[in-house]
Coordinates of C-alpha atoms in Angstrom, one line a residue:
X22 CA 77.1 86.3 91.4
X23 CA 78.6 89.7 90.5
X24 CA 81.0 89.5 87.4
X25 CA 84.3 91.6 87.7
X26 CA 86.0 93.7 85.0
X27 CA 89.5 94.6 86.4
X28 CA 90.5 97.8 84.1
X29 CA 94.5 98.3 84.0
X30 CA 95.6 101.4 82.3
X31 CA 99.2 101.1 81.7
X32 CA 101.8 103.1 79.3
X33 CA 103.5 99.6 77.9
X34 CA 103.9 96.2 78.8
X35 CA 106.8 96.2 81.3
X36 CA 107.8 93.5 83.9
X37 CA 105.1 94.8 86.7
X38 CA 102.2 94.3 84.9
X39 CA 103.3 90.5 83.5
X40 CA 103.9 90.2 87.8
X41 CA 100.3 91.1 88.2
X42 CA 99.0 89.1 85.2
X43 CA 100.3 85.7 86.7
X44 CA 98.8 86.8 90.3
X45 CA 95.5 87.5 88.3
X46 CA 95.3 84.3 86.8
X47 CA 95.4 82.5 90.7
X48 CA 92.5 84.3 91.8
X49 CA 90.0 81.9 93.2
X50 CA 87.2 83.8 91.9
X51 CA 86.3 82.9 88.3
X52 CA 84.2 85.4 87.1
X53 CA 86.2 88.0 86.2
X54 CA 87.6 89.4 82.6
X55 CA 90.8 91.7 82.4
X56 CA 90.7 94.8 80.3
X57 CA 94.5 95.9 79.7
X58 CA 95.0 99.5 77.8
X59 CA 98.3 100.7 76.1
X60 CA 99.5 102.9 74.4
X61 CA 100.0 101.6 70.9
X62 CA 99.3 98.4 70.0
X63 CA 101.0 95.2 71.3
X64 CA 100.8 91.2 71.3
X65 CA 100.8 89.0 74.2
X66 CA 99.9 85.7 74.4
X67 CA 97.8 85.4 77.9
X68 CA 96.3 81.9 77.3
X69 CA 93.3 83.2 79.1
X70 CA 90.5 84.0 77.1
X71 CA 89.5 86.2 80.0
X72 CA 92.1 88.8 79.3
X73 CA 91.7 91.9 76.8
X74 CA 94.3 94.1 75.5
X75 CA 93.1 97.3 73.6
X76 CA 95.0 100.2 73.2
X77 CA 94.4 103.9 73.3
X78 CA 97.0 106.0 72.2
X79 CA 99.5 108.2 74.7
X80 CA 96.4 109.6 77.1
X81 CA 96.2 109.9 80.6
X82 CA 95.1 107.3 82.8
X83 CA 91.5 108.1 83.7
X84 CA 90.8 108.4 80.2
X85 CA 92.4 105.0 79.4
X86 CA 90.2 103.6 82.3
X87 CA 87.0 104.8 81.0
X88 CA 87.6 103.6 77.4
X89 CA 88.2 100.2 79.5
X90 CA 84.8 100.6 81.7
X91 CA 82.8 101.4 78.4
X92 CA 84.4 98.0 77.2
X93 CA 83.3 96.1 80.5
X94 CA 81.1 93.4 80.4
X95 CA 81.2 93.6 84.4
X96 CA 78.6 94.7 87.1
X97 CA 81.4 95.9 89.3
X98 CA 84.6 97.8 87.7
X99 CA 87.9 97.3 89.5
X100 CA 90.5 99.7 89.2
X101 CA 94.1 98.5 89.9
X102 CA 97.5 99.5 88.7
X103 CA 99.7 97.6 86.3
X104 CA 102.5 97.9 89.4
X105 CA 100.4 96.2 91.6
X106 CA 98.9 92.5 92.2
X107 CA 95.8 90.9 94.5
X108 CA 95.7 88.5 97.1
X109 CA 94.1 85.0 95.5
X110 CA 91.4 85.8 97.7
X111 CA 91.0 89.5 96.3
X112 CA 87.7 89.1 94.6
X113 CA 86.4 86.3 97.0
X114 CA 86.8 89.4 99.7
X115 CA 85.1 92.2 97.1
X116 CA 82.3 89.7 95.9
X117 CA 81.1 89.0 99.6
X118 CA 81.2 93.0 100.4
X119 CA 79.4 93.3 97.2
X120 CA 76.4 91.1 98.4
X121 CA 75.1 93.9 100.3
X122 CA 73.4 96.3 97.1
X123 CA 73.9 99.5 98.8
X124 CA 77.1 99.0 98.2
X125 CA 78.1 101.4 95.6
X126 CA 82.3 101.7 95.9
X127 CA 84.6 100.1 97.5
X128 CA 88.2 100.4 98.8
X129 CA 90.5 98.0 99.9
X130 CA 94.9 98.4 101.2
X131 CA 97.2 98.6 99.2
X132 CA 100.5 97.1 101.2
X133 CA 103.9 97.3 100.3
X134 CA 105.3 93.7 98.8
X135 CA 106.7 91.0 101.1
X136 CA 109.6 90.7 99.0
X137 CA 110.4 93.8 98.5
X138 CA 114.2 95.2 98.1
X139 CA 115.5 97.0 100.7
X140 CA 114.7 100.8 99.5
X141 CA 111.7 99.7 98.1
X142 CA 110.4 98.7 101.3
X143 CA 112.1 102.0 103.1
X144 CA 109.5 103.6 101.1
X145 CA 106.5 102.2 102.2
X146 CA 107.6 102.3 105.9
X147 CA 107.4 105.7 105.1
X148 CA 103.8 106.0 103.5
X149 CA 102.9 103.4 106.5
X150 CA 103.7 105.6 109.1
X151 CA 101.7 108.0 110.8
X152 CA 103.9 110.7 110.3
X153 CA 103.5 111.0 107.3
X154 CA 100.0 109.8 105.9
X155 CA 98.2 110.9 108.8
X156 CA 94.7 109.7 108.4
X157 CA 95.6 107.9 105.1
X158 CA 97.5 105.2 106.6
X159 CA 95.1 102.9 106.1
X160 CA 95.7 103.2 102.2
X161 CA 98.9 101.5 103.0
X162 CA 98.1 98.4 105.3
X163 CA 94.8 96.8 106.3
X164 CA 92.9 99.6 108.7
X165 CA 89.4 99.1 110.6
X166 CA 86.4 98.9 108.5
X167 CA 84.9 102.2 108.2
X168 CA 83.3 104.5 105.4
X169 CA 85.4 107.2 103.2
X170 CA 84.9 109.5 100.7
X171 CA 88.5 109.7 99.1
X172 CA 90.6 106.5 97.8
X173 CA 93.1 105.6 95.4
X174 CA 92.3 103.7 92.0
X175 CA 95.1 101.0 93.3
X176 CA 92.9 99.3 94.9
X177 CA 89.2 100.7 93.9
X178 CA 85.7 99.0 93.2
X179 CA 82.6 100.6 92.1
X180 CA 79.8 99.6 90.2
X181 CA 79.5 100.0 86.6
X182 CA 75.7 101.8 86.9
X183 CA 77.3 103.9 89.8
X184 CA 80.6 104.9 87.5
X185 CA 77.8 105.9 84.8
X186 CA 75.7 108.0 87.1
X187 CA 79.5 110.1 88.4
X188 CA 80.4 110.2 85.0
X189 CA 83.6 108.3 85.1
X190 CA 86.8 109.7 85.2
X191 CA 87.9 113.3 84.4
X192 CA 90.4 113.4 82.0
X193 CA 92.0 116.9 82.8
X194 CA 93.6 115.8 85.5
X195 CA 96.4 113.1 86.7
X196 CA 97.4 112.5 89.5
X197 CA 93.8 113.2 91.3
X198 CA 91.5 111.9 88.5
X199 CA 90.4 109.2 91.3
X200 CA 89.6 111.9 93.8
X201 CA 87.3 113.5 91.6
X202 CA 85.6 110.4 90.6
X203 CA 84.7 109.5 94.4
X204 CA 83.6 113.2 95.0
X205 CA 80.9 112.5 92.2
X206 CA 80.2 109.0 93.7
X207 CA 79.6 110.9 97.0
X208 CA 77.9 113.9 95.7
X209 CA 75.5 111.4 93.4
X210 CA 74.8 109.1 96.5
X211 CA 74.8 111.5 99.3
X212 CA 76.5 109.6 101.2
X213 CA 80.7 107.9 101.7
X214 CA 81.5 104.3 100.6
X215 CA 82.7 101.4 102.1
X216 CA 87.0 100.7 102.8
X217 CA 87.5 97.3 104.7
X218 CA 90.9 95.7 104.8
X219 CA 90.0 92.1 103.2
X220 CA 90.6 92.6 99.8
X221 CA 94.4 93.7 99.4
X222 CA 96.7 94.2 96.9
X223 CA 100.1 94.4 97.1
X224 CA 101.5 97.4 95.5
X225 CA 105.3 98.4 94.3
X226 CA 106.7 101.5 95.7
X227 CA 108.9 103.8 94.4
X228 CA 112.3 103.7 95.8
X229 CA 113.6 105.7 98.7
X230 CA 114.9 109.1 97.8
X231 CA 114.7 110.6 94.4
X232 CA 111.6 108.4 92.5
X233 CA 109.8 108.2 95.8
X234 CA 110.0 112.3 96.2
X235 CA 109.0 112.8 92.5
X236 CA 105.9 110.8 92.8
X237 CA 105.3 113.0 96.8
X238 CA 105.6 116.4 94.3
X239 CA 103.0 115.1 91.7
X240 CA 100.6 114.4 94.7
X241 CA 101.6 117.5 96.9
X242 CA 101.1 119.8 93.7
X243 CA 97.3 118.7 92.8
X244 CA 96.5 118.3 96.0
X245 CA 97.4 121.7 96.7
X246 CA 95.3 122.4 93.2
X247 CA 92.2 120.3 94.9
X248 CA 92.5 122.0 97.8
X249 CA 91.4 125.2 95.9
X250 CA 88.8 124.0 93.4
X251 CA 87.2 120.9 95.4
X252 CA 87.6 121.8 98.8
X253 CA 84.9 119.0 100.3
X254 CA 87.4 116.7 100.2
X255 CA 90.6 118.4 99.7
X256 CA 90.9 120.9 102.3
X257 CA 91.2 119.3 104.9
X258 CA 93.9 120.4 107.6
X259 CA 96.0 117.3 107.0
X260 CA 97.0 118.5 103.6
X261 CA 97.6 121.5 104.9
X262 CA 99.7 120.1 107.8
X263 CA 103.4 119.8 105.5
X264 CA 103.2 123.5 104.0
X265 CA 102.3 124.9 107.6
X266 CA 105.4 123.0 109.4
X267 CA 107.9 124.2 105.8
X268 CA 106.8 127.9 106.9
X269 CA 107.8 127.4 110.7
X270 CA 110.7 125.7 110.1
X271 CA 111.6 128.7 107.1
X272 CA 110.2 131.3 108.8
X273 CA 110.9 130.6 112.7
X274 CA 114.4 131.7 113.3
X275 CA 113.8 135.2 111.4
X276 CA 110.7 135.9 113.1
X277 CA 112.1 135.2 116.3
X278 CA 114.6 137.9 115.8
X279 CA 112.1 140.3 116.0
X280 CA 109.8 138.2 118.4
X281 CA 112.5 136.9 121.1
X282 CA 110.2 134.7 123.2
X283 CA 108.8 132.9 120.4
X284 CA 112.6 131.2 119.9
X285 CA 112.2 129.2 122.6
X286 CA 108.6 127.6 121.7
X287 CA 110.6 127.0 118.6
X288 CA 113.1 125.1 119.6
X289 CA 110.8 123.1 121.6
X290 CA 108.5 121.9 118.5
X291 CA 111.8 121.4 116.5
X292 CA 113.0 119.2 119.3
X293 CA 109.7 117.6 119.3
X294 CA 109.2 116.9 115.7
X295 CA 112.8 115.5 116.1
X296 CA 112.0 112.9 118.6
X297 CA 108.9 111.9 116.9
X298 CA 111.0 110.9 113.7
X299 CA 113.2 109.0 116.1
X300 CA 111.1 106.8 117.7
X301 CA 109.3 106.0 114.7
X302 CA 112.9 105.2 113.0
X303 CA 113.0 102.8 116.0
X304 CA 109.7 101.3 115.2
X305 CA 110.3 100.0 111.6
X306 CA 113.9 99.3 113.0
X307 CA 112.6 96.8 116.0
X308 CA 110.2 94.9 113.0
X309 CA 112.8 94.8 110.2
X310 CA 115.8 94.1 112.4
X311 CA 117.9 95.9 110.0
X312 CA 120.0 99.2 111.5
X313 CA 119.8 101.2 108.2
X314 CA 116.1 101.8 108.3
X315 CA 116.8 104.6 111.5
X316 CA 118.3 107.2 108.9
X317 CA 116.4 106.3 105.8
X318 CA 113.3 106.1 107.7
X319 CA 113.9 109.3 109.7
X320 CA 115.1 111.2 106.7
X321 CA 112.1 109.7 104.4
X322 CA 109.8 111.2 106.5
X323 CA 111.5 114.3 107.1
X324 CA 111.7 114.8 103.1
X325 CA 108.3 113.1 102.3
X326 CA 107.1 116.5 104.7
X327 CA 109.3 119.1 102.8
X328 CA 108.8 118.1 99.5
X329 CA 104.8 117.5 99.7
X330 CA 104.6 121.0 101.7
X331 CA 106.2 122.8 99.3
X332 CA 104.3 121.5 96.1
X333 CA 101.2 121.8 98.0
X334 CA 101.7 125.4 97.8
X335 CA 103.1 125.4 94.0
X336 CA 99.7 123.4 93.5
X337 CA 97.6 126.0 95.2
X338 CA 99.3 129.0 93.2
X339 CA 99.3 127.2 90.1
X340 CA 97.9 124.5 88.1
X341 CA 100.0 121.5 87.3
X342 CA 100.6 120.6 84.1
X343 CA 99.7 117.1 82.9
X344 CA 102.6 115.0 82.3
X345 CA 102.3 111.5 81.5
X346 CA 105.4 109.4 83.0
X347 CA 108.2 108.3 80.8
X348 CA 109.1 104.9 80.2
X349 CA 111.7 103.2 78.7
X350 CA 110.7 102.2 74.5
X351 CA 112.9 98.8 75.3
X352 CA 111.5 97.0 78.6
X353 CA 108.1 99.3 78.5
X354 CA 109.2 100.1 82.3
X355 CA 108.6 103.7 83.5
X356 CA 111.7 106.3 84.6
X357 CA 112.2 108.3 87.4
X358 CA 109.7 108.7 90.1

C-alpha cells in the first residue's frame, strides 16, 4: 500500500487552508501524513499526529515544496494548494492509479467549489469554458482519461524517486515552477504521464474581474517567458492564440485602411468571435438559471483573452519578476488577485 505525503506550501495560515485541513482529515485513505510550510513560524493544534507544520521563511512556492518533499516520509508526493480541498475519495482514486508502477505522475481536476459565491463561480465558468482554456479545460472539470505532459501542482502526484530523478522544483520561477518540473519528469522518462478525472479537488477561484485578471497576467507573462526558453511544451499555438486575436483586433481597422477588402473578413471574425461569447454566455446561463452570468460570462472571457494576450507578449519580451503574493499579517489571507 503506497503511503502519501500531501506537501502544502502556503504564505500563512488563513481561512482556506483550515477548509482544506478539515476535508483532509475525512479522507478515507489512512496512510497519508501532511507536510504544511509557512512562512515564519506558527502554532496550530491539528489533533492529528499525521499533520506537520515547518516553516521556511518568505520563499517561493516550489522551493517551499521541495523542503516539504525532502521531509516526506511518502512513496508518492502530492502537491495541492492551501486554497483547495479533496474529495474523501481523493487518495482512494490516486492509490488505485498508483497500483500500476509505471506510473510515475499523476494529474487529477481541479473543479470550481459547489458552494461557491456568485463571482467566484463566474470565474471558473470562465476557466471551464472552451473559449478560454482551450485544450486545458480539463484542468478545470473531470476530462477523459488520457496522457499529458503539462499540469498544475493543484492537483499533482508524482513519486518521490521520480521527483528526485527531475530534480524537484526550480526555484527561479513562480508561477510555472510546476511546468518545468513535468518537463523534467517527461524528459527523464521519455515519455507523458497519466491525468484521469477520479481524484478531484475542489479548488477556490479568484473572483470575477480584478483578482481573477491579476492571477490571468502572472500566467500570460511566464507563459509567454516559457514559450521562449522551453518551447516543448510551451509553444504551442494555444498560447499563442490570445496575443494573435489582441493584434487583429488592434491592428485590423488601420490595416484595412490601406488593405480595403480585408475590412470585410474583419468584420466577419469580429462578428464571429462575438457570437461564440454569446452562446457560451447562454450555456452557463441555461445550467445556473441565473440571468447575470450572460455579461459576466461573456465579458470574463472576452478579458480573460485580452489580458493573457497581452502579458503573453510582455512575458516573451521580458522576464517576469518574481513576486510572492501579499497577504494580509491579521487573517494570513492573501490580497488582490
Amino acid at each position: 500500500m503506497n503511503r502519501f505525503s500531501i506537501i502544502i506550501p502556503v504564505r500563512k495560515f488563513n481561512e482556506f487552508l483550515k477548509e482544506n485541513i478539515s476535508h483532509l482529515k475525512e479522507l478515507t485513505y489512512r496512510n497519508f501524513e501532511v507536510i504544511i510550510v509557512t512562512d515564519e513560524k506558527e502554532n496550530y493544534d491539528f489533533q492529528d499526529s499525521r499533520f506537520i507544520l515547518t516553516n521556511s521563511g518568505p520563499i517561493g512556492p516550489g522551493e517551499k515544496r521541495n523542503l516539504g518533499a525532502a521531509r516526506a516520509t511518502g512513496d508518492v508526493l502530492s502537491f495541492l494548494d492551501d486554497d483547495a480541498y479533496p474529495e474523501k475519495d481523493w487518495l482512494d482514486r490516486a492509490a488505485e492509479i498508483f497500483e500500476n508502477e509505471d506510473v510515475f505522475a499523476l494529474g487529477g481536476p481541479a473543479i470550481t467549489p459547489k458552494d461557491a459565491r456568485f463571482l467566484e463561480r463566474m470565474s471558473g465558468r470562465v476557466l471551464e469554458s472552451w473559449m478560454a482554456s482551450a485544450g486545458t479545460v480539463y484542468r478545470h472539470k473531470p476530462g477523459k482519461n488520457m496522457e499529458i505532459a503539462d499540469y498544475p501542482t493543484v492537483n499533482l502526484f508524482v513519486r518521490k524517486d521520480s521527483f528526485d530523478r527531475a530534480g524537484g522544483f526550480p526555484v527561479e520561477f513562480w508561477p510555472g515552477e510546476d511546468t518545468k518540473l513535468c518537463l523534467e519528469l517527461v524528459k527523464s522518462y521519455g515519455r507523458k504521464f497519466v491525468y484521469d478525472p477520479r481524484p478531484v479537488v475542489y479548488h477556490h477561484r479568484r473572483n470575477l474581474f480584478i483578482p481573477h485578471l491579476k492571477q490571468i497576467s502572472r500566467y500570460g507573462r511566464h507563459r509567454g517567458q516559457f514559450a521562449r526558453i522551453f518551447p516543448e511544451t510551451s509553444r504551442l499555438p494555444s498560447y499563442f492564440a490570445p496575443s494573435m486575436f489582441v493584434a487583429g483586433l488592434v491592428l485590423g481597422p488601420f490595416i484595412s485602411l490601406f488593405i480595403p477588402q480585408l475590412l470585410k473578413f474583419y468584420i466577419f471574425v469580429v462578428g464571429v468571435y462575438l457570437i461564440m461569447l454569446v452562446l457560451e454566455s447562454v450555456r452557463v446561463f441555461l445550467k445556473d438559471k441565473d440571468p447575470r452570468s450572460v455579461f459576466y460570462v461573456g465579458a470574463g472571457i472576452f478579458l480573460t483573452h485580452v489580458v493573457y494576450g497581452v502579458n503573453f507578449i510582455i512575458g516573451i519580451m521580458k522576464k517576469p519578476e518574481l513576486k510572492l503574493r501579499s497577504v494580509d499579517k491579521s487573517s494570513g489571507n492573501y490580497l488582490g488577485g
